[in-house]
Short mmCIF file of C-alpha atoms in Angstrom, two decimals:
data_model
loop_
_atom_site.label_atom_id
_atom_site.label_comp_id
_atom_site.label_asym_id
_atom_site.label_seq_id
_atom_site.Cartn_x
_atom_site.Cartn_y
_atom_site.Cartn_z
CA UNK K 1 137.82 -11.34 97.55
CA UNK K 2 140.92 -9.23 98.14
CA UNK K 3 142.80 -7.00 95.73
CA UNK K 4 146.46 -6.60 96.66
CA UNK K 5 147.76 -3.50 94.88
CA UNK K 6 151.54 -3.74 94.61
CA UNK K 7 152.92 -1.13 92.17
CA UNK K 8 151.88 0.43 88.85
CA UNK K 9 149.52 -2.11 87.24
CA UNK K 10 150.82 -5.06 89.27
CA UNK K 11 148.23 -6.56 91.57
CA UNK K 12 147.18 -9.90 93.02
CA UNK K 13 143.52 -10.91 93.01
CA UNK K 14 142.97 -13.24 95.97
CA UNK K 15 139.90 -15.42 95.72
CA UNK K 16 139.40 -18.46 97.95
CA UNK K 17 142.55 -20.56 97.41
CA UNK K 18 143.65 -18.80 94.21
CA UNK K 19 146.11 -15.91 93.88
CA UNK K 20 145.97 -14.31 90.43
CA UNK K 21 148.98 -12.13 89.63
CA UNK K 22 148.26 -9.36 87.10
CA UNK K 23 150.84 -7.58 84.90
CA UNK K 24 153.88 -8.28 87.05
CA UNK K 25 156.71 -5.75 87.21
CA UNK K 26 158.78 -7.24 90.01
CA UNK K 27 162.26 -5.76 89.53
CA UNK K 28 164.00 -3.28 91.78
CA UNK K 29 163.91 0.45 91.18
CA UNK K 30 165.40 1.36 87.79
CA UNK K 31 165.65 -2.21 86.44
CA UNK K 32 162.57 -2.55 84.19
CA UNK K 33 163.81 -0.29 81.44
CA UNK K 34 165.05 3.15 80.38
CA UNK K 35 163.22 6.39 80.96
CA UNK K 36 160.24 6.85 78.63
CA UNK K 37 160.70 10.63 78.45
CA UNK K 38 163.76 12.86 78.30
CA UNK K 39 162.34 16.37 78.49
CA UNK K 40 158.54 16.35 79.02
CA UNK K 41 158.98 14.72 82.44
CA UNK K 42 162.07 14.16 84.59
CA UNK K 43 164.16 11.37 83.00
CA UNK K 44 164.36 8.43 85.41
CA UNK K 45 164.85 4.74 84.77
CA UNK K 46 161.74 2.69 85.50
CA UNK K 47 160.28 1.75 87.84
CA UNK K 48 161.00 4.94 89.78
CA UNK K 49 160.51 3.25 93.16
CA UNK K 50 160.92 -0.20 94.68
CA UNK K 51 158.17 -2.68 95.42
CA UNK K 52 156.64 -2.33 98.89
CA UNK K 53 158.20 -4.53 101.54
CA UNK K 54 155.20 -6.86 101.74
CA UNK K 55 154.87 -7.44 97.98
CA UNK K 56 156.73 -10.73 97.53
CA UNK K 57 154.89 -12.30 100.44
CA UNK K 58 151.71 -12.39 98.36
CA UNK K 59 153.45 -12.73 94.96
CA UNK K 60 155.02 -15.98 96.17
CA UNK K 61 151.51 -17.38 96.63
CA UNK K 62 150.70 -16.88 92.92
CA UNK K 63 148.69 -19.69 91.33
CA UNK K 64 147.93 -18.02 87.97
CA UNK K 65 149.07 -14.94 86.04
CA UNK K 66 147.19 -12.59 83.71
CA UNK K 67 149.16 -10.50 81.22
CA UNK K 68 147.41 -7.68 79.33
CA UNK K 69 150.38 -6.76 77.12
CA UNK K 70 154.14 -7.03 76.87
CA UNK K 71 155.46 -3.57 77.78
CA UNK K 72 158.22 -3.78 80.42
CA UNK K 73 156.17 -1.91 83.03
CA UNK K 74 153.66 -4.79 82.82
CA UNK K 75 156.07 -7.71 82.41
CA UNK K 76 159.72 -7.16 83.25
CA UNK K 77 162.69 -9.53 83.25
CA UNK K 78 162.42 -10.21 86.97
CA UNK K 79 158.77 -11.20 86.54
CA UNK K 80 159.66 -13.54 83.68
CA UNK K 81 162.27 -15.23 85.88
CA UNK K 82 159.71 -15.68 88.65
CA UNK K 83 157.05 -17.05 86.31
CA UNK K 84 159.45 -19.50 84.68
CA UNK K 85 161.07 -20.66 87.92
CA UNK K 86 157.64 -21.48 89.38
CA UNK K 87 156.04 -22.68 86.13
CA UNK K 88 153.11 -20.36 86.76
CA UNK K 89 150.12 -20.89 84.42
CA UNK K 90 149.75 -17.83 82.17
CA UNK K 91 146.57 -16.44 80.62
CA UNK K 92 147.09 -13.83 77.89
CA UNK K 93 145.87 -12.39 74.59
CA UNK K 94 145.96 -14.73 71.59
CA UNK K 95 148.24 -12.14 69.98
CA UNK K 96 150.87 -12.56 72.72
CA UNK K 97 150.78 -16.34 73.10
CA UNK K 98 153.62 -17.27 70.74
CA UNK K 99 155.98 -14.57 72.04
CA UNK K 100 155.45 -15.63 75.65
CA UNK K 101 155.90 -19.29 74.80
CA UNK K 102 159.17 -18.46 73.01
CA UNK K 103 160.30 -16.80 76.23
CA UNK K 104 159.69 -20.09 78.02
CA UNK K 105 156.49 -19.16 79.85
CA UNK K 106 153.70 -21.63 80.59
CA UNK K 107 150.77 -20.24 78.58
CA UNK K 108 147.71 -22.39 79.38
CA UNK K 109 145.02 -20.16 77.85
CA UNK K 110 144.97 -17.52 75.14
CA UNK K 111 141.95 -15.22 75.04
CA UNK K 112 140.24 -13.65 72.04
CA UNK K 113 138.25 -10.43 71.81
CA UNK K 114 134.59 -10.73 72.88
CA UNK K 115 134.92 -14.48 73.34
CA UNK K 116 134.65 -16.30 76.66
CA UNK K 117 137.34 -18.78 77.67
CA UNK K 118 137.30 -21.08 80.68
CA UNK K 119 138.94 -19.62 83.77
CA UNK K 120 138.96 -21.07 87.29
CA UNK K 121 135.49 -22.55 87.03
CA UNK K 122 134.15 -19.40 85.39
CA UNK K 123 135.03 -17.40 82.30
CA UNK K 124 137.43 -14.73 81.07
CA UNK K 125 136.64 -12.58 78.04
CA UNK K 126 139.00 -10.41 76.01
CA UNK K 127 138.06 -6.73 75.77
CA UNK K 128 139.68 -4.47 73.13
CA UNK K 129 141.98 -1.77 74.52
CA UNK K 130 143.54 1.16 72.68
CA UNK K 131 146.87 2.30 74.13
CA UNK K 132 146.78 5.99 73.22
CA UNK K 133 144.92 8.79 71.45
CA UNK K 134 145.45 9.15 67.71
CA UNK K 135 148.52 7.90 65.84
CA UNK K 136 150.54 6.81 68.89
CA UNK K 137 148.22 3.87 69.61
CA UNK K 138 149.56 1.97 66.60
CA UNK K 139 153.24 1.78 67.62
CA UNK K 140 152.20 1.07 71.22
CA UNK K 141 150.95 -2.27 69.93
CA UNK K 142 148.46 -4.85 71.10
CA UNK K 143 146.76 -4.56 74.49
CA UNK K 144 143.86 -6.61 75.84
CA UNK K 145 141.55 -5.93 78.74
CA UNK K 146 139.81 -8.78 80.56
CA UNK K 147 136.30 -9.29 81.90
CA UNK K 148 136.29 -12.04 84.52
CA UNK K 149 133.41 -14.02 85.99
CA UNK K 150 134.16 -16.61 88.67
CA UNK K 151 131.66 -18.65 90.71
CA UNK K 152 130.30 -16.83 93.77
CA UNK K 153 132.65 -13.87 93.26
CA UNK K 154 132.34 -10.28 92.09
CA UNK K 155 132.80 -9.69 88.37
CA UNK K 156 136.00 -7.85 87.46
CA UNK K 157 136.89 -5.65 84.51
CA UNK K 158 140.62 -5.12 84.05
CA UNK K 159 140.52 -2.37 81.43
CA UNK K 160 144.34 -2.43 80.98
CA UNK K 161 146.33 0.37 79.31
CA UNK K 162 143.62 2.06 77.29
CA UNK K 163 141.87 5.28 76.49
CA UNK K 164 138.08 5.58 76.73
CA UNK K 165 136.55 3.85 73.69
CA UNK K 166 133.19 2.50 72.55
CA UNK K 167 134.37 -0.93 73.73
CA UNK K 168 135.16 0.35 77.22
CA UNK K 169 131.80 2.12 77.28
CA UNK K 170 130.03 -1.08 76.25
CA UNK K 171 131.54 -3.10 79.09
CA UNK K 172 130.74 -0.47 81.71
CA UNK K 173 127.15 0.04 80.59
CA UNK K 174 126.14 -3.44 79.41
CA UNK K 175 128.23 -5.81 81.53
CA UNK K 176 128.09 -3.58 84.64
CA UNK K 177 131.14 -5.10 86.38
CA UNK K 178 131.27 -5.11 90.17
CA UNK K 179 134.95 -4.10 90.13
CA UNK K 180 136.51 -1.86 87.47
CA UNK K 181 140.28 -1.36 87.33
CA UNK K 182 141.47 1.66 85.36
CA UNK K 183 144.95 2.99 84.53
CA UNK K 184 144.98 6.62 85.71
CA UNK K 185 148.55 7.85 85.24
CA UNK K 186 147.79 9.82 82.04
CA UNK K 187 151.02 8.48 80.55
CA UNK K 188 152.65 10.52 77.79
CA UNK K 189 155.86 10.37 75.79
CA UNK K 190 157.95 13.39 74.78
CA UNK K 191 155.81 13.69 71.64
CA UNK K 192 152.32 12.59 70.59
CA UNK K 193 149.07 12.53 72.53
CA UNK K 194 148.59 10.73 75.88
CA UNK K 195 148.88 6.93 76.04
CA UNK K 196 146.23 6.54 78.73
CA UNK K 197 142.96 8.23 79.61
CA UNK K 198 142.98 11.97 80.15
CA UNK K 199 141.50 13.20 83.42
CA UNK K 200 138.28 13.98 81.56
CA UNK K 201 138.00 10.37 80.43
CA UNK K 202 138.98 8.98 83.84
CA UNK K 203 136.05 10.93 85.28
CA UNK K 204 133.82 9.62 82.48
CA UNK K 205 134.92 6.04 83.17
CA UNK K 206 134.24 6.45 86.90
CA UNK K 207 130.86 8.08 86.33
CA UNK K 208 129.72 5.31 83.97
CA UNK K 209 130.93 2.45 86.18
CA UNK K 210 128.15 1.01 88.30
CA UNK K 211 130.52 -0.87 90.61
CA UNK K 212 133.68 -0.01 92.52
CA UNK K 213 136.49 1.67 90.58
CA UNK K 214 140.12 0.90 91.46
CA UNK K 215 142.67 3.38 90.13
CA UNK K 216 146.18 2.13 89.36
CA UNK K 217 149.20 2.91 87.14
CA UNK K 218 150.10 5.85 89.41
CA UNK K 219 153.45 7.26 90.62
CA UNK K 220 155.57 4.29 89.54
CA UNK K 221 156.92 5.11 86.06
CA UNK K 222 158.44 8.40 84.91
CA UNK K 223 156.02 9.15 82.07
CA UNK K 224 152.87 9.12 84.26
CA UNK K 225 152.46 12.64 85.69
CA UNK K 226 149.10 12.26 87.46
CA UNK K 227 149.44 11.81 91.23
CA UNK K 228 147.10 10.21 93.73
CA UNK K 229 146.54 13.63 95.29
CA UNK K 230 145.53 15.19 91.97
CA UNK K 231 143.23 12.31 91.12
CA UNK K 232 141.58 12.42 94.55
CA UNK K 233 140.98 16.15 94.20
CA UNK K 234 139.31 15.80 90.79
CA UNK K 235 137.13 12.88 91.86
CA UNK K 236 135.97 14.80 94.94
CA UNK K 237 135.09 17.85 92.82
CA UNK K 238 132.77 15.68 90.75
CA UNK K 239 131.31 13.67 93.63
CA UNK K 240 132.90 10.43 92.48
CA UNK K 241 135.32 9.64 95.31
CA UNK K 242 132.75 7.55 97.14
CA UNK K 243 132.84 4.80 94.51
CA UNK K 244 136.61 4.93 93.90
CA UNK K 245 139.61 3.36 95.62
CA UNK K 246 143.07 4.82 95.01
CA UNK K 247 145.32 2.33 96.81
CA UNK K 248 148.83 3.05 97.97
CA UNK K 249 151.51 0.55 96.97
CA UNK K 250 151.22 -2.50 99.20
CA UNK K 251 147.61 -1.75 100.20
CA UNK K 252 144.98 -4.49 100.33
CA UNK K 253 141.40 -3.73 99.28
CA UNK K 254 138.72 -5.93 100.81
CA UNK K 255 135.78 -6.49 98.45
CA UNK K 256 132.55 -7.33 100.27
#
């Protein structure tokens, strides 16, 4: 198995002859949407950098697409064009199915919380995600993580845009995924509490994960202040860097 990290939460999971595109934001710098903050962090239109040069080479091999939620940094207009033009099969939350179908996308499977659905000869299960601490989680809307089991492959937990919750804890401790993807940008708007895990909870997530942790959602949108350098420093302080991968955009992670 290979994990192609492209930008932000966009990745491609390569397994045998399948290429699974996750949360595609494919547009050029500044085309996915307006800045998410005006004064807390430097106002810049998102994404704040272009895709790496090698990104579309693997994106063009896409056979399926997973969408955790509908925010523009996880599904932008350019990605919708790509998915429609190639009639890519989409797997998403049952709460997003109708909206995506109205946009003309080819939804072949909608997933419910804590229920297994068929996926590439194996199963995919919806895991609750909470996009923020306190009140802000409600207006941020629906998000779904995914737990994936495919024949003769490592199990994968895509935790999506979430804080650390009892549901996240349950998956890490009871399901014990081989690969755990976590959004580490500590996103925050001009007001309210953070939208993603604080550093304390990122460390907790990494500590409680029995398998490899892959950190994403870094240095690609203007409201995510945490850098790869800062994250690396904190993980090293707590002896957790050995189980963690913090890929650069365009990097491929080989999973043994």
